[in-house]
PDB file of C-alpha atoms in Angstrom:
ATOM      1  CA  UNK C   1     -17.928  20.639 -17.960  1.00 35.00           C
ATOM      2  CA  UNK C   2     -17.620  17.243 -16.666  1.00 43.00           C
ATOM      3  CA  UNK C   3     -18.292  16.463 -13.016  1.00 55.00           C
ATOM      4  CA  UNK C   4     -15.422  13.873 -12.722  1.00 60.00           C
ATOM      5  CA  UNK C   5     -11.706  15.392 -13.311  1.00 68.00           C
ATOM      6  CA  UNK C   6     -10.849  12.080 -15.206  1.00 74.00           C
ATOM      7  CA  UNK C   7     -12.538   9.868 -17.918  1.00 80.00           C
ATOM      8  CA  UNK C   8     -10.130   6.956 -17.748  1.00 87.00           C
ATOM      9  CA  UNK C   9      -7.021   4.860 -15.548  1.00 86.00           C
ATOM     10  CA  UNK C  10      -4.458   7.200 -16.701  1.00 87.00           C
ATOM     11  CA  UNK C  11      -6.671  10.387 -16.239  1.00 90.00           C
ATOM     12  CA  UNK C  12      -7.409   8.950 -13.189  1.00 91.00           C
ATOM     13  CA  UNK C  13      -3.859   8.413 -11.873  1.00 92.00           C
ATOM     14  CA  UNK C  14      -2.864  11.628 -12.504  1.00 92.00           C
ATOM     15  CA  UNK C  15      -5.588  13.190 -11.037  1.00 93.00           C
ATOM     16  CA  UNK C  16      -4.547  11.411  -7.620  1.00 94.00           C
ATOM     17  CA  UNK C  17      -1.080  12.760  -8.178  1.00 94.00           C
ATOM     18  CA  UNK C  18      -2.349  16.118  -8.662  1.00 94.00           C
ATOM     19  CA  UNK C  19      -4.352  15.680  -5.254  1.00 95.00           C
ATOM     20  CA  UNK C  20      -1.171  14.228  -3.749  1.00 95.00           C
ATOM     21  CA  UNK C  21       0.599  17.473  -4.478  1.00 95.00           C
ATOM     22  CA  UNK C  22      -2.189  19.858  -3.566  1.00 95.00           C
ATOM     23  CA  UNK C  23      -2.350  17.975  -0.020  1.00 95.00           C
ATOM     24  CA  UNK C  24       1.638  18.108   0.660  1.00 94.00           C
ATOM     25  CA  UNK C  25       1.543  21.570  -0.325  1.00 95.00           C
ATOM     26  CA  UNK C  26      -1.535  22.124   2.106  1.00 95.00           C
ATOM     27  CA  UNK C  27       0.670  20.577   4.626  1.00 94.00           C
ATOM     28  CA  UNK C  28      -2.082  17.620   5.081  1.00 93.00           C
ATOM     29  CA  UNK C  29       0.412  15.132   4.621  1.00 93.00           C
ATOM     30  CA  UNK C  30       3.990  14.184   5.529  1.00 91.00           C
ATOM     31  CA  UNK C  31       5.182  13.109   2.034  1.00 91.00           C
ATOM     32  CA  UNK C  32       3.495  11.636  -0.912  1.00 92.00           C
ATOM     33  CA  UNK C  33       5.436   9.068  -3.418  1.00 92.00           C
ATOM     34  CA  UNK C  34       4.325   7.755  -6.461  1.00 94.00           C
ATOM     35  CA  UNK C  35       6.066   4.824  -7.477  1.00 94.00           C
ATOM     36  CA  UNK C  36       5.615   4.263 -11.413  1.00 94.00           C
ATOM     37  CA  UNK C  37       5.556   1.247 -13.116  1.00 92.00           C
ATOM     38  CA  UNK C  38       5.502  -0.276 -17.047  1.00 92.00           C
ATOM     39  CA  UNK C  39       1.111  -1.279 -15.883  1.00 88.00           C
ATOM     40  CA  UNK C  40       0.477   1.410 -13.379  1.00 89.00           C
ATOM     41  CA  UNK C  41       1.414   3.388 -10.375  1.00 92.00           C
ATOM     42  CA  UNK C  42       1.442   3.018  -6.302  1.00 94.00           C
ATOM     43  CA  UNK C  43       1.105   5.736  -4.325  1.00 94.00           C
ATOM     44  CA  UNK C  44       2.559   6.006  -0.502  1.00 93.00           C
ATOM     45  CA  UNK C  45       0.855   8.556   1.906  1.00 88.00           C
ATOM     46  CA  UNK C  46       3.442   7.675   4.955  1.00 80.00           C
ATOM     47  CA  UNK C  47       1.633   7.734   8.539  1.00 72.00           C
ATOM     48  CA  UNK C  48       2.253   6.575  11.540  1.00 58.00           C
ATOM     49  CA  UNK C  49       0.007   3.583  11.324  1.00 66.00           C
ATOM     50  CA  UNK C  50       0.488   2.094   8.053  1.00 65.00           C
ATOM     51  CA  UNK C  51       2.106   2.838   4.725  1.00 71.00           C
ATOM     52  CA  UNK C  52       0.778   0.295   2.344  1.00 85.00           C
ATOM     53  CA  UNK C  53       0.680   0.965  -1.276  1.00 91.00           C
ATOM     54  CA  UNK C  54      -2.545   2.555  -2.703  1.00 93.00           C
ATOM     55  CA  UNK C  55      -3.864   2.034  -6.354  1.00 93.00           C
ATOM     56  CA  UNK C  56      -4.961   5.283  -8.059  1.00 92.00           C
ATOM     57  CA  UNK C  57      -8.279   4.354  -6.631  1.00 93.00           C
ATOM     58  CA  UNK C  58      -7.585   4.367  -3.099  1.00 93.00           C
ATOM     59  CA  UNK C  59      -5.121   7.325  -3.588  1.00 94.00           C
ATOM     60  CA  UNK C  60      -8.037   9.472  -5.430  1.00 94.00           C
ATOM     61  CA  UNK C  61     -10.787   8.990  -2.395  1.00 94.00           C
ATOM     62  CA  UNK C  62      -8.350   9.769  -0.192  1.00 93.00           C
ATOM     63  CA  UNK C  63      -6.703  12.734  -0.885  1.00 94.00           C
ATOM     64  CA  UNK C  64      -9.997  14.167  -2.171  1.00 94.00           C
ATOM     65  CA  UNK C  65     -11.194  13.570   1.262  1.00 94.00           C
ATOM     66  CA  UNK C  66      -8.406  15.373   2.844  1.00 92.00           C
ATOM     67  CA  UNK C  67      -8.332  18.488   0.504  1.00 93.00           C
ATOM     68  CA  UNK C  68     -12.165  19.074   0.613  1.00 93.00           C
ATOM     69  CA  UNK C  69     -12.187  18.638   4.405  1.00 92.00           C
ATOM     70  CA  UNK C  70      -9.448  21.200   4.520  1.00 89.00           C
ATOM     71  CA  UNK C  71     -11.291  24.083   2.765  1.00 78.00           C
ATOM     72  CA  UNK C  72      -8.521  25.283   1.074  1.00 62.00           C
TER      73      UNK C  72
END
């Protein structure tokens, strides 16, 4: 087996939504939205600091972060 869940930009992105879901189920997050688009997706992890727009990217290392730290 692979040690990355994704081998390209669309496996990517919906590995980060996969993580988004694990973490709102978790309860590590508020709310998770994935806004989809005709070249790619934005994702929104709402806090009270900021809610910019992440790219699959930024969503991925993120919300792997938070689920691993969890240890659920």
């Amino acid at each position: 087996m692979d040690a990355y869940e994704f081998h390209n930009g669309y496996t990517l992105a919906e590995t980060a939504e996969k993580l988004g879901k694990k973490a709102l189920q978790l309860g590590l997050i508020p709310s998770f939205v994935v806004h989809y688009f005709p070249d790619g997706r934005q994702y929104y992890i709402p806090n009270e600091k900021e809610s910019e727009p992440l790219t699959p990217e930024e969503a991925y290392m993120q919300l792997k972060k938070l689920v691993e730290h969890s240890g659920k």
